[in-house]
Amino acid sequence: MSNTAGKVIKCKAAVAWEAGKPLVIEEVEVAPPQKHEVRLKILFNALCHTDVYFWEAKGQKPLFPRILGHEASGIVESVGEGVTELKPGDHVLPVFTGECKECTHCKSEESNLCELLRINTDRGTMLNDGKTRFSKDGKPIYHFVGTSTFSQYTVSHVGSVVKINPAAPLDKVCVLSCGVCTGFGATVNVAKPKKGSSVAIFGLGAVGLAAAEGARVSGASRIIGVDLNSNRFEAAKKFGVSEFVNPKDHNKPVQEVIAEMTNGGVDRSVECTGSIDAMISAFECVHDGWGVAVLVGVPKIDYEFKTHPMNFLNERTLKGAFYGKYKPRTDLPGVVEKYMNKEMEVDKFITHSVPLSEINKAFEYMRLGEGIRCLICMDQ
């Protein structure tokens, strides 16, 4: 790969030219990395709902043409000026939120919200110079959350690239760069259920199932799955979920249903939908005195969360979790090791696989709610 360093690379990429229209496989040009940047050869992607959300562009500012993708794995092709911690050939996970290791958040043990590299969905250019590294026929193509992994080669800030164990299978651990860590960490790092406790998981997509996996690994005795799609219940059993509630099956608020099931409420709950109703239910279904609810899902910008103040005075706790409270460069290599040591399961999240040329099939699987994660093989 060293013979391409410093040169423009031509490769295939799935380009979103406009909102909601099928992605088009194009030959694009990828410029060399600049100061504090890394150029990566992307080998595998897993499609996340966030990619679909910004492709549809229904609730945010549209920015096209754009190369989406952020849950991925690959190998360092070349590095820019000032990059010393990575070298060509390193196996890596690009991450949508970075860790500069220098800001007040990165230096704090209590935060993973890097001031420099925190997720920015509106920015479509590189931090270094405000320009794109992608182009076609001389016209720029915008970046997405600092990763843009639906391209066989991409450029990211070094603070958003995590070096991992080269023995880790890249076609499996790619899901750790977003969804699995987001859900798993929300449970083990923030909710922190004790062994033998009860946990309710709201939303049984990939993030919710990862949250359930965290509860299972933590030794929870009851894991209750809550979802409006009953077809998800069977698959959730593989992640430790043993009881299920579909709010549509009841004529009372789901928090009341759960309170009756658990003699006053669950010990912990994790919300992974972005629905305000689910957020309120997740908070109000935890037991007074010690219950902790963790919000993970991202709501629409104009939504408001309302609950009675007595829910707080009765010693229920409400928390938020961003990327599972993991500092990407510091913590993610250890999460990969947990998988390698069989302390957590990852393979079961991947239910479909398609070549890059059929990436639109992955989007269709996601829109239909089929499967959990679809693997996109970038060299096919």
C-alpha positions as semicolon CSV with decimal commas, in nm:
position;residue;x (nm);y (nm);z (nm)
1;M;0,000;0,000;0,000
2;S;0,300;0,231;0,045
3;N;0,322;0,303;-0,330
4;T;-0,003;0,503;-0,307
5;A;0,110;0,729;-0,022
6;G;0,094;1,095;-0,116
7;K;-0,105;1,023;-0,430
8;V;-0,470;1,057;-0,521
9;I;-0,646;0,719;-0,512
10;K;-0,931;0,631;-0,745
11;C;-1,176;0,381;-0,597
12;K;-1,538;0,280;-0,576
13;A;-1,777;0,452;-0,339
14;A;-2,152;0,451;-0,278
15;V;-2,255;0,813;-0,328
16;A;-2,581;0,962;-0,202
17;W;-2,660;1,224;-0,465
18;E;-2,993;1,331;-0,317
19;A;-3,223;1,252;-0,029
20;G;-3,396;0,915;-0,036
21;K;-3,271;0,817;-0,382
22;P;-3,073;0,492;-0,426
23;L;-2,701;0,523;-0,367
24;V;-2,492;0,512;-0,683
25;I;-2,164;0,321;-0,710
26;E;-1,920;0,572;-0,855
27;E;-1,547;0,594;-0,917
28;V;-1,430;0,877;-0,693
29;E;-1,096;1,038;-0,620
30;V;-0,964;1,033;-0,264
31;A;-0,695;1,288;-0,187
32;P;-0,396;1,211;0,040
33;P;-0,432;1,278;0,413
34;Q;-0,328;1,620;0,538
35;K;-0,195;1,724;0,879
36;H;-0,334;1,503;1,162
37;E;-0,525;1,290;0,911
38;V;-0,519;0,923;0,814
39;R;-0,624;0,757;0,490
40;L;-0,787;0,420;0,540
41;K;-0,868;0,125;0,320
42;I;-1,217;0,026;0,431
43;L;-1,284;-0,347;0,418
44;F;-1,621;-0,388;0,591
45;N;-1,920;-0,175;0,681
46;A;-2,228;-0,250;0,886
47;L;-2,530;-0,039;0,803
48;C;-2,656;0,166;1,099
49;H;-2,995;0,337;1,119
50;T;-2,817;0,673;1,148
51;D;-2,695;0,632;0,790
52;V;-3,053;0,571;0,676
53;Y;-3,181;0,868;0,878
54;F;-2,940;1,115;0,716
55;W;-2,988;0,959;0,374
56;E;-3,362;1,019;0,402
57;A;-3,293;1,374;0,532
58;K;-3,644;1,413;0,670
59;G;-3,557;1,575;1,001
60;Q;-3,234;1,761;0,939
61;K;-3,049;1,989;0,702
62;P;-2,979;1,797;0,378
63;L;-2,620;1,791;0,254
64;F;-2,556;1,623;-0,082
65;P;-2,374;1,475;-0,265
66;R;-2,235;1,284;0,030
67;I;-2,061;0,960;0,115
68;L;-2,230;0,813;0,421
69;G;-2,116;0,525;0,642
70;H;-1,961;0,520;0,988
71;E;-1,976;0,166;1,134
72;A;-1,675;0,006;0,972
73;S;-1,331;-0,154;0,987
74;G;-1,020;-0,128;0,776
75;I;-0,645;-0,085;0,745
76;V;-0,430;0,229;0,747
77;E;-0,307;0,305;0,394
78;S;-0,107;0,621;0,472
79;V;-0,078;0,895;0,733
80;G;-0,047;1,270;0,716
81;E;0,190;1,512;0,883
82;G;0,208;1,488;1,261
83;V;0,058;1,140;1,287
84;T;0,283;0,920;1,500
85;E;0,049;0,676;1,673
86;L;-0,063;0,502;1,353
87;K;0,129;0,358;1,060
88;P;0,041;0,192;0,729
89;G;-0,087;-0,161;0,781
90;D;-0,243;-0,101;1,123
91;H;-0,588;-0,255;1,169
92;V;-0,835;0,009;1,279
93;L;-1,192;0,107;1,352
94;P;-1,299;0,456;1,239
95;V;-1,536;0,613;1,493
96;F;-1,798;0,886;1,441
97;T;-1,693;1,058;1,764
98;G;-1,328;1,113;1,837
99;E;-1,086;1,158;2,122
100;C;-0,825;1,431;2,085
101;K;-0,682;1,350;2,432
102;E;-0,609;1,718;2,492
103;C;-0,940;1,897;2,565
104;T;-1,101;1,924;2,909
105;H;-1,349;1,647;2,828
106;C;-1,081;1,406;2,709
107;K;-0,873;1,475;3,020
108;S;-1,172;1,417;3,247
109;E;-1,243;1,064;3,367
110;E;-1,614;1,152;3,369
111;S;-1,667;1,242;3,003
112;N;-1,619;1,108;2,653
113;L;-1,757;1,420;2,480
114;C;-1,444;1,542;2,302
115;E;-1,468;1,916;2,231
116;L;-1,276;1,892;1,903
117;L;-1,410;1,568;1,758
118;R;-1,757;1,524;1,903
119;I;-2,003;1,409;1,638
120;N;-2,110;1,686;1,400
121;T;-2,369;1,572;1,147
122;D;-2,384;1,908;0,968
123;R;-2,013;1,932;0,882
124;G;-1,924;1,784;0,546
125;T;-1,558;1,885;0,529
126;M;-1,231;1,816;0,709
127;L;-1,135;2,013;1,019
128;N;-0,784;2,089;0,896
129;D;-0,875;2,311;0,601
130;G;-1,254;2,305;0,558
131;K;-1,223;2,111;0,233
132;T;-1,330;1,762;0,124
133;R;-1,094;1,478;0,039
134;F;-1,349;1,324;-0,198
135;S;-1,422;1,442;-0,549
136;K;-1,564;1,325;-0,880
137;D;-1,488;1,496;-1,208
138;G;-1,332;1,779;-1,012
139;K;-1,643;1,844;-0,800
140;P;-1,633;1,790;-0,421
141;I;-1,833;1,521;-0,245
142;Y;-1,913;1,585;0,120
143;H;-1,801;1,380;0,420
144;F;-2,026;1,233;0,691
145;V;-1,948;1,242;1,068
146;G;-1,575;1,236;0,998
147;T;-1,577;0,881;0,862
148;S;-1,757;0,836;0,524
149;T;-1,689;0,464;0,515
150;F;-1,910;0,378;0,216
151;S;-1,594;0,433;0,013
152;Q;-1,316;0,181;-0,044
153;Y;-1,077;0,452;0,077
154;T;-1,157;0,736;0,313
155;V;-0,979;1,005;0,513
156;S;-1,039;1,072;0,884
157;H;-0,886;1,282;1,159
158;V;-0,637;1,071;1,352
159;G;-0,839;1,126;1,670
160;S;-1,130;0,937;1,515
161;V;-0,931;0,626;1,425
162;V;-0,876;0,346;1,676
163;K;-0,591;0,096;1,644
164;I;-0,700;-0,256;1,739
165;N;-0,560;-0,606;1,774
166;P;-0,463;-0,723;1,421
167;A;-0,589;-1,072;1,507
168;A;-0,947;-0,946;1,551
169;P;-1,173;-1,042;1,256
170;L;-1,254;-0,714;1,082
171;D;-1,577;-0,855;0,939
172;K;-1,709;-0,896;1,295
173;V;-1,562;-0,616;1,507
174;C;-1,676;-0,346;1,263
175;V;-2,006;-0,335;1,456
176;L;-1,816;-0,221;1,766
177;S;-1,739;0,116;1,606
178;C;-2,096;0,233;1,667
179;G;-2,410;0,037;1,757
180;V;-2,283;-0,241;1,980
181;C;-2,065;-0,016;2,195
182;T;-2,345;0,241;2,219
183;G;-2,590;-0,009;2,364
184;F;-2,354;-0,239;2,552
185;G;-2,175;0,051;2,719
186;A;-2,500;0,224;2,815
187;T;-2,579;-0,080;3,027
188;V;-2,241;-0,182;3,168
189;N;-2,087;0,166;3,205
190;V;-2,387;0,381;3,291
191;A;-2,686;0,176;3,412
192;K;-2,451;-0,069;3,587
193;P;-2,706;-0,338;3,680
194;K;-2,607;-0,560;3,971
195;K;-2,604;-0,936;3,945
196;G;-2,956;-1,070;3,990
197;S;-3,123;-0,739;3,905
198;S;-3,406;-0,668;3,661
199;V;-3,355;-0,463;3,345
200;A;-3,603;-0,331;3,088
201;I;-3,476;-0,257;2,736
202;F;-3,685;-0,021;2,523
203;G;-3,630;-0,085;2,154
204;L;-3,491;-0,413;2,023
205;G;-3,293;-0,295;1,725
206;A;-2,916;-0,343;1,719
207;V;-2,847;-0,086;1,992
208;G;-3,120;-0,224;2,219
209;L;-3,000;-0,580;2,169
210;A;-2,649;-0,465;2,257
211;A;-2,791;-0,310;2,573
212;A;-2,958;-0,643;2,649
213;E;-2,626;-0,819;2,589
214;G;-2,475;-0,585;2,847
215;A;-2,745;-0,680;3,094
216;R;-2,686;-1,048;3,024
217;V;-2,311;-1,017;3,074
218;S;-2,375;-0,824;3,396
219;G;-2,575;-1,115;3,534
220;A;-2,924;-0,961;3,531
221;S;-3,187;-1,217;3,632
222;R;-3,474;-1,059;3,435
223;I;-3,436;-0,880;3,103
224;I;-3,763;-0,743;2,970
225;G;-3,773;-0,634;2,607
226;V;-4,016;-0,360;2,500
227;D;-4,087;-0,302;2,131
228;L;-4,377;-0,214;1,903
229;N;-4,264;-0,484;1,659
230;S;-4,338;-0,828;1,804
231;N;-4,138;-0,990;1,522
232;R;-3,824;-0,880;1,703
233;F;-3,895;-1,082;2,014
234;E;-3,769;-1,417;1,887
235;A;-3,427;-1,282;1,786
236;A;-3,398;-1,098;2,118
237;K;-3,391;-1,429;2,307
238;K;-3,035;-1,482;2,181
239;F;-2,933;-1,171;2,374
240;G;-3,077;-1,278;2,707
241;V;-3,422;-1,121;2,676
242;S;-3,671;-1,361;2,833
243;E;-3,984;-1,147;2,877
244;F;-4,149;-0,924;2,622
245;V;-4,395;-0,637;2,621
246;N;-4,555;-0,478;2,316
247;P;-4,718;-0,151;2,429
248;K;-4,985;-0,195;2,161
249;D;-5,112;-0,505;2,342
250;H;-5,214;-0,307;2,653
251;N;-5,471;-0,040;2,733
252;K;-5,254;0,125;2,996
253;P;-4,912;0,296;2,986
254;V;-4,633;0,043;2,947
255;Q;-4,460;0,172;3,261
256;E;-4,763;0,060;3,460
257;V;-4,751;-0,282;3,292
258;I;-4,385;-0,323;3,384
259;A;-4,441;-0,202;3,740
260;E;-4,709;-0,470;3,785
261;M;-4,480;-0,736;3,637
262;T;-4,192;-0,648;3,870
263;N;-4,360;-0,557;4,198
264;G;-4,299;-0,183;4,172
265;G;-4,059;-0,142;3,882
266;V;-3,734;-0,266;3,735
267;D;-3,394;-0,190;3,887
268;R;-3,258;-0,050;3,560
269;S;-3,392;0,049;3,219
270;V;-3,220;0,147;2,895
271;E;-3,408;0,336;2,623
272;C;-3,281;0,289;2,266
273;T;-3,554;0,429;2,039
274;G;-3,545;0,809;2,034
275;S;-3,920;0,811;2,105
276;I;-4,019;1,060;2,373
277;D;-4,299;0,828;2,489
278;A;-4,046;0,546;2,529
279;M;-3,811;0,776;2,719
280;I;-4,082;0,874;2,965
281;S;-4,189;0,512;3,007
282;A;-3,829;0,400;3,061
283;F;-3,785;0,653;3,340
284;E;-4,121;0,596;3,505
285;C;-4,092;0,216;3,500
286;V;-3,787;0,200;3,728
287;H;-3,831;0,128;4,098
288;D;-3,841;0,418;4,341
289;G;-3,554;0,438;4,587
290;W;-3,286;0,296;4,356
291;G;-3,408;0,270;3,998
292;V;-3,185;0,408;3,722
293;A;-3,299;0,485;3,367
294;V;-3,052;0,553;3,086
295;L;-3,151;0,733;2,766
296;V;-2,962;0,640;2,450
297;G;-3,196;0,715;2,158
298;V;-3,175;1,054;1,984
299;P;-3,512;1,236;1,970
300;K;-3,623;1,488;1,710
301;I;-3,490;1,834;1,784
302;D;-3,820;1,993;1,891
303;Y;-3,930;1,716;2,129
304;E;-3,964;1,777;2,503
305;F;-3,937;1,533;2,791
306;K;-4,203;1,573;3,060
307;T;-4,245;1,385;3,386
308;H;-4,362;1,471;3,736
309;P;-4,089;1,605;3,970
310;M;-4,197;1,352;4,234
311;N;-4,038;1,083;4,020
312;F;-3,703;1,240;4,104
313;L;-3,790;1,312;4,466
314;N;-3,879;0,944;4,502
315;E;-3,514;0,874;4,424
316;R;-3,535;0,755;4,069
317;T;-3,231;0,850;3,862
318;L;-3,229;0,958;3,497
319;K;-2,908;0,954;3,296
320;G;-2,800;0,996;2,936
321;A;-2,530;0,796;2,759
322;F;-2,330;0,889;2,451
323;Y;-2,144;0,608;2,271
324;G;-2,179;0,391;2,579
325;K;-1,956;0,627;2,781
326;Y;-1,655;0,486;2,597
327;K;-1,356;0,705;2,512
328;P;-1,290;0,566;2,163
329;R;-0,911;0,555;2,144
330;T;-0,865;0,473;2,512
331;D;-1,140;0,216;2,565
332;L;-1,233;0,058;2,233
333;P;-0,921;-0,161;2,201
334;G;-1,020;-0,317;2,535
335;V;-1,373;-0,384;2,410
336;V;-1,225;-0,565;2,111
337;E;-1,020;-0,775;2,356
338;K;-1,339;-0,862;2,546
339;Y;-1,475;-1,003;2,222
340;M;-1,150;-1,187;2,150
341;N;-1,158;-1,337;2,501
342;K;-1,522;-1,445;2,449
343;E;-1,643;-1,219;2,730
344;M;-1,902;-1,069;2,494
345;E;-2,064;-1,191;2,173
346;V;-2,063;-0,991;1,852
347;D;-2,112;-1,236;1,565
348;K;-2,485;-1,276;1,633
349;F;-2,551;-0,912;1,547
350;I;-2,464;-0,972;1,180
351;T;-2,762;-1,132;1,006
352;H;-2,709;-1,036;0,639
353;S;-2,419;-0,974;0,403
354;V;-2,402;-0,797;0,066
355;P;-2,125;-0,674;-0,166
356;L;-2,071;-0,299;-0,210
357;S;-2,244;-0,321;-0,548
358;E;-2,566;-0,422;-0,370
359;I;-2,553;-0,171;-0,085
360;N;-2,907;-0,056;-0,156
361;K;-3,028;-0,401;-0,049
362;A;-2,884;-0,328;0,296
363;F;-3,086;-0,006;0,311
364;E;-3,398;-0,201;0,217
365;Y;-3,336;-0,460;0,490
366;M;-3,306;-0,175;0,741
367;R;-3,622;0,001;0,623
368;L;-3,820;-0,325;0,640
369;G;-3,685;-0,409;0,986
370;E;-3,533;-0,734;0,861
371;G;-3,237;-0,867;1,055
372;I;-3,010;-0,676;1,290
373;R;-2,699;-0,568;1,103
374;C;-2,618;-0,611;0,735
375;L;-2,246;-0,648;0,654
376;I;-2,127;-0,466;0,342
377;C;-1,815;-0,619;0,190
378;M;-1,625;-0,330;0,034
379;D;-1,389;-0,528;-0,191
380;Q;-1,667;-0,715;-0,369
